[in-house]
Coordinates of C-alpha atoms in Angstrom, one line a residue:
X10 CA 0.0 0.0 0.0
X11 CA 1.3 3.4 -1.0
X12 CA 1.9 6.0 1.7
X13 CA 1.6 9.6 0.7
X14 CA 3.4 12.3 2.6
X15 CA 2.7 16.0 3.1
X16 CA 5.3 18.7 2.9
X17 CA 5.6 20.9 6.0
X18 CA 2.9 23.5 6.1
X19 CA 3.7 27.0 4.9
X20 CA 4.5 29.4 7.7
X21 CA 2.5 32.5 6.8
X22 CA 3.5 35.8 8.3
X23 CA 1.4 37.5 10.9
X24 CA 1.2 41.1 12.1
X25 CA 0.4 42.3 15.6
X26 CA -2.9 43.8 16.7
X27 CA -2.4 47.3 17.8
X28 CA -5.2 49.1 19.7
X29 CA -6.5 51.9 17.3
X30 CA -6.6 55.4 18.6
X31 CA -10.4 55.5 18.6
X32 CA -10.4 53.2 21.6
X33 CA -8.8 55.9 23.7
X34 CA -11.6 58.5 23.4
X35 CA -15.3 59.1 22.8
X36 CA -14.9 61.3 19.7
X37 CA -15.7 59.7 16.4
X38 CA -12.8 60.2 14.0
X39 CA -13.3 60.8 10.3
X40 CA -11.0 59.3 7.6
X41 CA -10.9 60.0 3.9
X42 CA -10.9 56.4 2.9
X43 CA -11.5 53.1 4.7
X44 CA -11.0 49.8 3.0
X45 CA -12.5 46.6 4.5
X46 CA -10.7 43.4 3.6
X47 CA -7.0 42.8 3.1
X48 CA -7.2 40.3 0.2
X49 CA -5.9 40.9 -3.3
X50 CA -8.3 43.7 -4.2
X51 CA -8.2 45.6 -0.9
X52 CA -4.4 45.4 -0.6
X53 CA -3.8 46.5 -4.2
X54 CA -6.1 49.5 -3.6
X55 CA -4.4 50.4 -0.4
X56 CA -1.0 50.1 -2.1
X57 CA -2.2 52.1 -5.1
X58 CA -3.5 54.9 -2.9
X59 CA -0.3 55.0 -0.8
X60 CA 1.8 55.2 -4.0
X61 CA -0.2 58.2 -4.9
X62 CA 0.3 59.9 -1.5
X63 CA -3.2 59.2 -0.3
X64 CA -3.8 58.0 3.3
X65 CA -6.3 55.2 4.0
X66 CA -7.3 52.9 6.8
X67 CA -7.3 49.2 5.9
X68 CA -9.3 46.9 8.2
X69 CA -9.0 43.1 8.3
X70 CA -10.5 40.7 10.8
X71 CA -7.4 38.3 10.6
X72 CA -3.7 39.0 11.2
X73 CA -2.2 37.2 8.2
X74 CA -2.5 36.7 4.5
X75 CA -4.0 33.9 2.4
X76 CA -6.4 31.4 3.9
X77 CA -5.4 29.4 6.9
X78 CA -5.0 25.7 6.0
X79 CA -4.9 26.4 2.2
X80 CA -1.5 26.8 0.7
X81 CA -2.8 28.4 -2.5
X82 CA -6.0 29.7 -4.2
X83 CA -5.4 32.0 -7.1
X84 CA -2.1 31.3 -8.9
X85 CA -2.1 32.9 -12.3
X86 CA -1.3 36.6 -12.6
X87 CA -2.0 38.2 -16.0
X88 CA 0.1 40.9 -17.8
X89 CA -2.2 43.8 -16.8
X90 CA -2.0 42.8 -13.1
X91 CA 1.8 42.4 -13.5
X92 CA 2.0 45.9 -15.0
X93 CA 0.1 47.3 -12.0
X94 CA 2.6 45.6 -9.7
X95 CA 5.4 47.2 -11.7
X96 CA 3.9 50.6 -11.1
X97 CA 3.4 49.8 -7.4
X98 CA 7.0 48.7 -6.9
X99 CA 6.6 45.0 -6.2
X100 CA 6.8 43.4 -9.7
X101 CA 10.5 42.4 -9.4
X102 CA 9.7 40.5 -6.2
X103 CA 6.8 38.7 -7.9
X104 CA 8.9 37.8 -10.9
X105 CA 11.8 36.6 -8.9
X106 CA 9.6 34.3 -6.8
X107 CA 7.1 33.1 -9.4
X108 CA 7.1 31.1 -12.6
X109 CA 7.0 33.0 -15.9
X110 CA 5.2 31.3 -18.7
X111 CA 3.5 32.0 -22.0
X112 CA 3.3 28.6 -23.7
X113 CA 0.6 26.0 -23.3
X114 CA -0.6 22.7 -24.8
X115 CA -4.1 21.3 -25.0
X116 CA -4.8 17.6 -25.4
X117 CA -7.8 15.4 -26.1
X118 CA -7.0 11.9 -24.9
X119 CA -3.4 11.2 -25.9
X120 CA -3.5 13.6 -28.8
X121 CA -2.2 17.2 -28.7
X122 CA -5.0 19.3 -30.2
X123 CA -3.2 22.6 -30.3
X124 CA -0.6 24.8 -28.6
X125 CA -0.4 28.5 -28.0
X126 CA 2.2 31.1 -27.2
X127 CA 0.7 34.1 -25.4
X128 CA 3.9 36.1 -25.9
X129 CA 3.0 36.5 -29.6
X130 CA 2.1 40.1 -30.3
X131 CA 3.0 41.4 -26.8
X132 CA 5.0 44.6 -26.5
X133 CA 5.0 44.9 -22.7
X134 CA 8.0 44.8 -20.5
X135 CA 6.0 42.2 -18.4
X136 CA 5.3 38.6 -19.6
X137 CA 1.8 37.3 -20.3
X138 CA 1.6 35.4 -17.1
X139 CA 3.4 34.6 -13.8
X140 CA 2.3 31.7 -11.6
X141 CA 2.6 32.4 -7.9
X142 CA 0.6 31.3 -4.9
X143 CA -1.8 34.0 -3.9
X144 CA -0.6 34.4 -0.3
X145 CA 2.8 35.4 -1.7
X146 CA 1.2 38.3 -3.7
X147 CA -0.7 39.4 -0.6
X148 CA 2.4 39.2 1.5
X149 CA 4.4 41.3 -0.9
X150 CA 1.6 43.9 -1.0
X151 CA 1.6 44.2 2.8
X152 CA 5.3 44.6 2.8
X153 CA 5.1 47.3 0.2
X154 CA 2.2 49.1 2.0
X155 CA 4.2 49.2 5.2
X156 CA 7.2 50.5 3.3
X157 CA 5.2 53.3 1.8
X158 CA 4.0 54.2 5.3
X159 CA 0.8 56.1 4.5
X160 CA -1.7 53.3 5.3
X161 CA -3.1 52.6 8.8
X162 CA -3.3 48.8 8.6
X163 CA -5.5 47.5 11.4
X164 CA -5.3 43.7 11.9
X165 CA -8.0 42.0 14.0
X166 CA -10.5 44.8 13.3
X167 CA -13.8 43.4 12.1
X168 CA -16.5 45.7 10.7
X169 CA -19.8 44.6 12.3
X170 CA -22.1 47.3 11.1
X171 CA -22.1 50.0 8.4
X172 CA -24.5 53.0 8.1
X173 CA -24.5 55.0 4.9
X174 CA -24.6 58.8 5.5
X175 CA -25.3 61.7 3.1
X176 CA -21.6 62.6 3.0
X177 CA -19.9 59.3 4.0
X178 CA -20.3 56.1 5.9
X179 CA -20.2 55.2 9.6
X180 CA -18.7 51.9 10.7
X181 CA -18.8 50.0 14.0
X182 CA -15.7 47.9 14.6
X183 CA -14.9 45.1 16.9
X184 CA -11.4 44.4 18.1
X185 CA -9.7 42.1 20.8
X186 CA -9.5 45.3 23.0
X187 CA -13.1 46.5 22.5
X188 CA -15.4 48.1 20.0
X189 CA -15.3 51.6 18.5
X190 CA -17.0 53.7 15.8
X191 CA -15.4 55.6 12.9
X192 CA -16.6 57.5 9.9
X193 CA -15.2 57.8 6.4
X194 CA -15.7 59.9 3.3
X195 CA -15.5 56.8 1.1
X196 CA -15.9 53.2 2.1
X197 CA -14.5 50.4 -0.1
X198 CA -15.8 46.9 0.5
X199 CA -13.1 44.4 -0.4
X200 CA -14.3 41.8 2.0
X201 CA -14.8 39.0 -0.5
X202 CA -17.5 36.8 -2.0
X203 CA -19.3 36.4 1.4
X204 CA -19.3 40.2 2.1
X205 CA -21.0 40.9 5.4
X206 CA -21.4 44.5 4.4
X207 CA -23.4 43.5 1.3
X208 CA -25.4 41.0 3.3
X209 CA -26.2 43.6 6.0
X210 CA -27.3 46.2 3.5
X211 CA -29.4 43.7 1.6
X212 CA -27.7 44.2 -1.7
X213 CA -28.6 41.5 -4.1
X214 CA -25.7 39.6 -5.7
X215 CA -27.7 37.5 -8.2
X216 CA -25.7 34.4 -7.2
X217 CA -25.8 31.0 -8.9
X218 CA -23.9 27.8 -8.2
X219 CA -22.6 25.1 -10.6
X220 CA -22.9 21.4 -10.0
X221 CA -19.5 20.9 -11.6
X222 CA -17.0 19.5 -9.1
X223 CA -13.2 19.7 -9.1
X224 CA -10.3 18.6 -6.8
X225 CA -7.0 20.5 -6.5
X226 CA -3.8 18.7 -5.8
X227 CA -0.8 20.9 -5.0
X228 CA 2.2 18.6 -5.4
X229 CA 5.9 18.7 -5.3
X230 CA 7.6 16.0 -7.5
X231 CA 11.0 14.5 -7.1
X232 CA 11.5 14.6 -10.9
X233 CA 10.3 17.9 -12.4
X234 CA 7.6 18.0 -15.2
X235 CA 7.9 20.2 -18.3
X236 CA 7.4 23.9 -17.3
X237 CA 4.4 24.4 -19.5
X238 CA 0.7 24.8 -18.9
X239 CA -0.9 21.5 -20.1
X240 CA -4.7 21.0 -20.3
X241 CA -6.7 17.9 -21.1
X242 CA -10.2 18.3 -22.3
X243 CA -11.0 14.7 -21.7
X244 CA -8.0 13.0 -20.0
X245 CA -7.9 9.2 -20.3
X246 CA -6.3 9.0 -16.8
X247 CA -9.3 10.9 -15.3
X248 CA -12.2 8.9 -16.7
X249 CA -12.5 11.3 -19.7
X250 CA -12.8 14.4 -17.7
X251 CA -10.7 17.6 -17.8
X252 CA -7.3 18.2 -16.1
X253 CA -5.0 21.1 -15.8
X254 CA -1.4 21.1 -14.6
X255 CA 1.0 24.0 -14.2
X256 CA 3.9 25.0 -12.0
X257 CA 3.9 27.5 -9.2
X258 CA 6.7 28.8 -6.9
X259 CA 8.8 26.5 -4.7
X260 CA 8.6 23.6 -7.2
X261 CA 4.9 23.1 -6.5
X262 CA 2.6 21.9 -9.2
X263 CA -1.1 22.8 -9.3
X264 CA -3.1 19.9 -10.8
X265 CA -6.9 20.4 -11.1
X266 CA -9.0 17.3 -11.7
X267 CA -12.6 17.5 -12.9
X268 CA -14.8 15.1 -10.8
X269 CA -18.2 13.5 -11.2
X270 CA -21.0 16.0 -10.2
X271 CA -22.3 13.5 -7.6
X272 CA -18.9 12.8 -6.0
X273 CA -18.3 12.8 -2.2
X274 CA -16.0 15.8 -1.8
X275 CA -14.5 14.4 1.4
X276 CA -13.7 11.1 -0.4
X277 CA -12.1 12.7 -3.5
X278 CA -9.8 14.8 -1.2
X279 CA -8.5 11.9 0.8
X280 CA -4.7 11.6 0.3
X281 CA -4.8 8.0 -0.8
X282 CA -7.5 8.8 -3.4
X283 CA -5.6 11.9 -4.7
X284 CA -2.4 9.9 -4.8
X285 CA -4.1 7.2 -6.9
X286 CA -5.1 9.9 -9.4
X287 CA -1.5 11.1 -9.7
X288 CA -0.2 7.6 -10.3
X289 CA -2.8 6.9 -12.9
X290 CA -1.7 10.1 -14.6
X291 CA 2.1 9.9 -14.2
X292 CA 2.8 6.2 -13.6
X293 CA 3.0 4.0 -10.5
X294 CA 6.6 4.9 -9.7
X295 CA 6.1 8.7 -9.6
X296 CA 7.6 10.2 -6.4
X297 CA 5.9 13.2 -4.9
X298 CA 4.8 14.8 -1.7
X299 CA 1.5 16.7 -1.2
X300 CA 1.4 20.4 -0.3
X301 CA -2.3 20.7 -0.2
X302 CA -5.5 18.9 -1.4
X303 CA -8.9 20.5 -1.6
X304 CA -12.2 20.2 -3.5
X305 CA -14.1 23.1 -5.0
X306 CA -17.3 23.8 -6.8
X307 CA -17.5 27.2 -8.5
X308 CA -20.2 29.8 -8.3
X309 CA -20.8 33.3 -9.7
X310 CA -22.5 36.5 -8.7
X311 CA -22.7 40.1 -10.1
X312 CA -24.0 43.2 -8.4
X313 CA -26.2 45.5 -10.3
X314 CA -24.2 48.5 -9.2
X315 CA -20.6 48.7 -7.9
X316 CA -21.2 52.1 -6.4
X317 CA -23.8 52.9 -3.8
X318 CA -23.3 56.6 -2.8
X319 CA -20.1 56.7 -0.8
X320 CA -19.8 52.9 -0.8
X321 CA -17.8 51.0 -3.5
X322 CA -17.6 47.3 -4.0
X323 CA -14.4 45.8 -5.5
X324 CA -13.1 42.3 -6.2
X325 CA -15.1 39.3 -5.1
X326 CA -17.5 41.5 -3.1
X327 CA -18.7 42.9 -6.4
X328 CA -18.4 39.9 -8.7
X329 CA -17.4 36.3 -8.7
X330 CA -16.7 34.2 -11.8
X331 CA -15.7 30.6 -12.3
X332 CA -11.9 30.1 -12.2
X333 CA -11.4 29.2 -15.9
X334 CA -8.8 31.5 -17.4
X335 CA -7.7 33.2 -14.2
X336 CA -10.3 36.0 -14.4
X337 CA -11.1 36.2 -10.7
X338 CA -8.2 37.6 -8.7
X339 CA -6.9 39.5 -11.8
X340 CA -10.2 41.3 -12.1
X341 CA -10.1 42.4 -8.5
X342 CA -6.5 43.7 -8.9
X343 CA -7.7 45.6 -12.0
X344 CA -10.7 47.0 -10.1
X345 CA -8.3 48.5 -7.6
X346 CA -6.2 49.9 -10.4
X347 CA -9.2 51.6 -11.9
X348 CA -10.6 53.1 -8.7
X349 CA -7.4 54.2 -7.0
X350 CA -6.4 57.1 -9.3
X351 CA -10.0 58.3 -9.4
X352 CA -10.3 58.5 -5.7
X353 CA -6.9 60.2 -5.5
X354 CA -7.8 62.9 -8.1
X355 CA -11.2 63.6 -6.4
X356 CA -9.6 63.9 -3.0
X357 CA -6.9 66.1 -4.4
X358 CA -9.4 68.4 -6.0
X359 CA -8.4 67.7 -9.6
X360 CA -11.6 65.8 -10.6
X361 CA -15.3 66.0 -9.7
X362 CA -17.4 63.3 -8.0
X363 CA -18.7 62.3 -11.4
X364 CA -15.4 60.6 -12.2
X365 CA -16.2 58.1 -9.5
X366 CA -19.3 57.0 -11.3
X367 CA -17.1 55.8 -14.2
X368 CA -15.7 53.1 -11.9
X369 CA -19.0 51.4 -12.0
X370 CA -19.5 52.0 -15.7
X371 CA -16.1 50.6 -16.6
X372 CA -15.5 47.8 -14.2
X373 CA -19.0 46.4 -14.2
X374 CA -18.8 46.1 -18.0
X375 CA -15.6 44.3 -17.5
X376 CA -17.2 41.9 -15.0
X377 CA -20.1 41.2 -17.4
X378 CA -17.6 40.3 -20.1
X379 CA -15.6 38.1 -17.8
X380 CA -18.8 36.3 -16.6
X381 CA -19.8 35.6 -20.2
X382 CA -16.4 34.3 -21.1
X383 CA -16.1 32.0 -18.1
X384 CA -19.6 30.7 -18.4
X385 CA -18.9 29.6 -22.0
X386 CA -15.8 27.8 -20.7
X387 CA -17.8 26.1 -18.0
X388 CA -20.4 24.8 -20.6
X389 CA -17.6 23.5 -22.9
X390 CA -15.9 21.6 -20.0
X391 CA -19.2 20.3 -18.5
X392 CA -21.7 19.9 -21.4
X393 CA -25.3 19.7 -20.2
X394 CA -27.0 17.9 -23.1
X395 CA -26.3 15.3 -25.8
X396 CA -26.2 18.1 -28.3
X397 CA -23.5 20.0 -26.3
X398 CA -21.5 16.8 -26.0
X399 CA -21.7 16.2 -29.7
X400 CA -20.6 19.8 -30.4
X401 CA -17.6 19.5 -28.1
X402 CA -16.5 16.2 -29.7
X403 CA -16.8 17.7 -33.2
X404 CA -14.8 20.8 -32.2
X405 CA -12.0 18.8 -30.6
X406 CA -11.8 16.5 -33.6
X407 CA -11.7 19.4 -36.1
X408 CA -9.1 21.2 -34.0
X409 CA -6.5 18.4 -34.4
X410 CA -6.6 18.9 -38.2
X411 CA -7.8 22.4 -38.9
X412 CA -6.3 25.6 -37.5
X413 CA -9.7 27.5 -37.7
X414 CA -11.2 25.1 -35.2
X415 CA -8.5 25.5 -32.6
X416 CA -9.9 28.8 -31.4
X417 CA -13.2 27.1 -30.6
X418 CA -11.6 24.6 -28.1
X419 CA -12.5 26.4 -24.9
X420 CA -10.6 25.2 -21.8
X421 CA -10.6 28.7 -20.3
X422 CA -9.8 31.9 -22.2
X423 CA -6.9 33.4 -20.4
X424 CA -7.4 36.7 -18.6
X425 CA -6.7 39.8 -20.6
X426 CA -7.2 43.5 -19.9
X427 CA -10.8 44.4 -20.7
X428 CA -11.6 47.3 -23.1
X429 CA -14.0 49.8 -21.8
X430 CA -17.2 50.9 -23.7
X431 CA -17.7 54.3 -25.2
X432 CA -19.2 56.8 -22.7
X433 CA -19.5 60.6 -22.2
X434 CA -16.2 60.7 -20.4
X435 CA -14.6 58.2 -22.8
X436 CA -16.1 58.9 -26.3
X437 CA -13.8 56.5 -28.2
X438 CA -13.9 53.8 -25.5
X439 CA -10.8 52.8 -23.5
X440 CA -8.1 50.4 -24.6
X441 CA -5.4 49.1 -22.3
X442 CA -1.9 50.3 -23.2
X443 CA 0.8 47.7 -22.5
X444 CA 3.9 48.7 -20.5
X445 CA 5.9 49.8 -23.4
X446 CA 9.7 50.0 -23.0
X447 CA 10.6 53.6 -23.9
X448 CA 13.7 55.7 -24.4
X449 CA 14.2 59.4 -23.5
X450 CA 15.9 61.7 -25.9
X451 CA 19.2 61.2 -24.1
X452 CA 18.9 57.4 -24.7
X453 CA 18.2 56.4 -21.1
X454 CA 15.6 53.7 -20.7
X455 CA 12.2 54.0 -19.0
X456 CA 8.8 52.3 -19.4
X457 CA 5.2 53.6 -19.6
X458 CA 4.5 52.4 -16.0
X459 CA 7.6 54.1 -14.6
X460 CA 6.3 57.4 -16.1
X461 CA 2.8 56.8 -14.7
X462 CA 4.3 56.0 -11.3
X463 CA 5.5 59.5 -10.9
X464 CA 2.4 61.2 -9.4
X465 CA -1.3 60.9 -10.2
X466 CA -1.7 62.4 -13.6
X467 CA -2.6 61.5 -17.2
X468 CA 0.2 61.1 -19.7
X469 CA 0.0 63.1 -22.9
X470 CA 2.2 61.8 -25.8
X471 CA 2.4 64.4 -28.5
X472 CA 4.1 63.3 -31.7
X473 CA 6.5 66.0 -33.1
X474 CA 4.6 69.1 -31.9
X475 CA 5.8 72.4 -33.3
X476 CA 7.8 74.6 -30.9
X477 CA 5.0 77.2 -30.9
X478 CA 2.4 74.5 -30.0
X479 CA 4.7 73.1 -27.3
X480 CA 5.3 76.5 -25.6
X481 CA 1.6 77.3 -25.7
X482 CA 0.7 74.0 -24.2
X483 CA 3.0 74.6 -21.3
X484 CA 1.0 77.8 -20.4
X485 CA -2.5 76.4 -21.3
X486 CA -2.1 73.1 -19.4
X487 CA -0.2 74.3 -16.3
X488 CA -1.5 73.0 -13.0
X489 CA -3.6 70.3 -14.7
X490 CA -3.1 66.6 -13.8
X491 CA -1.3 66.0 -17.0
X492 CA 2.3 65.0 -17.8
X493 CA 3.0 66.2 -21.3
X494 CA 5.8 64.5 -23.3
X495 CA 6.8 64.9 -26.9
X496 CA 7.6 62.0 -29.1
X497 CA 10.3 63.6 -31.2
X498 CA 10.4 67.4 -31.5
X499 CA 12.8 70.1 -30.6
X500 CA 13.1 69.6 -26.9
X501 CA 10.7 72.3 -25.7
X502 CA 8.9 69.5 -24.0
X503 CA 10.5 66.5 -22.3
X504 CA 11.0 64.2 -25.2
X505 CA 10.8 60.4 -25.9
X506 CA 12.5 58.8 -28.9
X507 CA 10.1 58.0 -31.8
X508 CA 9.5 54.3 -32.2
X509 CA 7.4 52.3 -34.7
X510 CA 6.2 49.9 -32.0
X511 CA 5.1 52.9 -29.9
X512 CA 3.2 54.4 -32.8
X513 CA 1.5 51.2 -33.8
X514 CA 0.5 50.2 -30.3
X515 CA -0.9 53.7 -29.4
X516 CA -2.7 54.1 -32.8
X517 CA -1.0 57.4 -33.6
X518 CA 2.3 58.7 -34.9
X519 CA 1.8 61.3 -37.6
X520 CA 3.3 64.7 -36.7
X521 CA 0.9 66.7 -34.6
X522 CA -1.1 63.6 -33.4
X523 CA -1.7 63.2 -29.7
X524 CA -2.6 60.3 -27.4
X525 CA -4.0 60.7 -23.9
X526 CA -3.2 57.9 -21.5
X527 CA -5.0 57.7 -18.2
X528 CA -3.2 57.0 -14.9
X529 CA -4.4 53.3 -15.1
X530 CA -2.6 52.9 -18.5
X531 CA -5.8 53.1 -20.6
X532 CA -5.9 55.1 -23.8
X533 CA -8.5 57.8 -23.3
X534 CA -8.4 59.6 -26.6
X535 CA -6.4 60.1 -29.9
X536 CA -6.3 63.5 -31.5
X537 CA -5.2 63.8 -35.2
X538 CA -4.1 67.4 -35.1
X539 CA -3.7 68.5 -31.5
X540 CA -3.8 72.0 -30.2
X541 CA -3.4 73.1 -26.5
X542 CA -7.1 74.0 -26.4
X543 CA -8.1 70.6 -27.8
X544 CA -5.9 68.8 -25.3
X545 CA -7.4 70.7 -22.4
X546 CA -10.9 69.9 -23.6
X547 CA -10.0 66.2 -24.0
X548 CA -8.5 66.1 -20.5
X549 CA -11.6 67.6 -19.0
X550 CA -13.8 65.0 -20.7
X551 CA -11.6 62.1 -19.6
X552 CA -11.8 63.4 -16.0
X553 CA -15.6 63.8 -16.2
X554 CA -15.2 67.6 -15.7
X555 CA -17.0 68.7 -18.8
X556 CA -18.7 71.6 -16.9
X557 CA -15.3 73.2 -16.0
X558 CA -14.1 76.3 -17.7
X559 CA -11.5 75.7 -20.5

């Protein structure tokens, strides 16, 4: 009889509870921003605000990161999230610890149906994906937040009641040392899928649950496997059901096995059962140790609105999708990247409250798109009718022989940056701009994200403006949240070297053309023949300040 062993449990960091100042007096203190929940979304937002010089209070009912007893949850971090980490100053730590990948293979039975390389067409300084256990990301975010020093991180502080006010929100908090009350101008709920704030306020999440069942095995092998993402649509070693395998940090492999819908989740998670699955897949002599085993069944929900007055929902408190394509945690990170700069500009007096409405307009549209994409993946992987089974068999058979059919094999469309729909503040819609490597006029290297990390401002890239236009722009656009750079030109403005990749990616490049990039690295507008007045008008529109004077 085989005996399966477990690696020593991860030792997660913990931080001490410190009695908050409110416990020492009767006065109710007011804070500009309070974030409830120190998960991926809440930590990213706190870090983003601190990077922009904005103070916030971050509350979490625990004193550590990750989930106790679970070594990993989310593991795949997409390029847009990695670019955000670059701007926040923790990308290098993520890259050094994680596993960079772009290549994947998909199999049906023993046959490779197709392969893909996500690096194709990328112009970013960051790779398409890095695999890393979620608790590491959260750990690195906490360290960076503490390094920046502007966030009041309160561990073992649980929000028990919230009361929306006309000009803010009042919270009641429980701690090991007693309870207190605080108020905030803006409250951000990042408390996760089971948000107690959402439940207390009776905000409908429109939740649904799948009957599809899976079991995760996080495993460390004595003999390494190929460092590629492999997927089986119908693995012969798993009774014709789907399997994923890919590598994380510390030599740990995440292997997901699709299970029968009527399975006993405790039985499928027993070490001897999970070990038998691994030997069926990799041979009877495979040597390994378990790091973690756990079953899951996915669910989804989507709020009708992500903004309720002075209360904002981000991450899993706002939306949950099935895990196919790594669109859960990445979406929460990108929610934070969207909201942070808007809160900063409003608090700094550079934008009106209407800018905050655009968070709901943009990120809810992204969540709708992600829900549609992951729902299609779920139907492909768990067909519900004979017709759906026949369709999947036909698609897989065609994909092995015909390139056109390979795009139809849906084992999870990998997370990408969502485009934003056209709106009054974004007439052309918004397209994510990758983290382009750039060069200044003197030849020194920089990147788009490094430029955007220097203050909270839009970036204006003006291709070869005339000296007269450049001088007029310096006067017209002074004191606006805009960093103006020339691409080519006479040096009147700070200048970047012209580059064909830059022009092609931004969708502009003719002399006089202008591209406005928002602080979250989304293209807000392209002007064919820019003037200082036109740039000022475009900036007001992008910041939802159309009523301001030119």
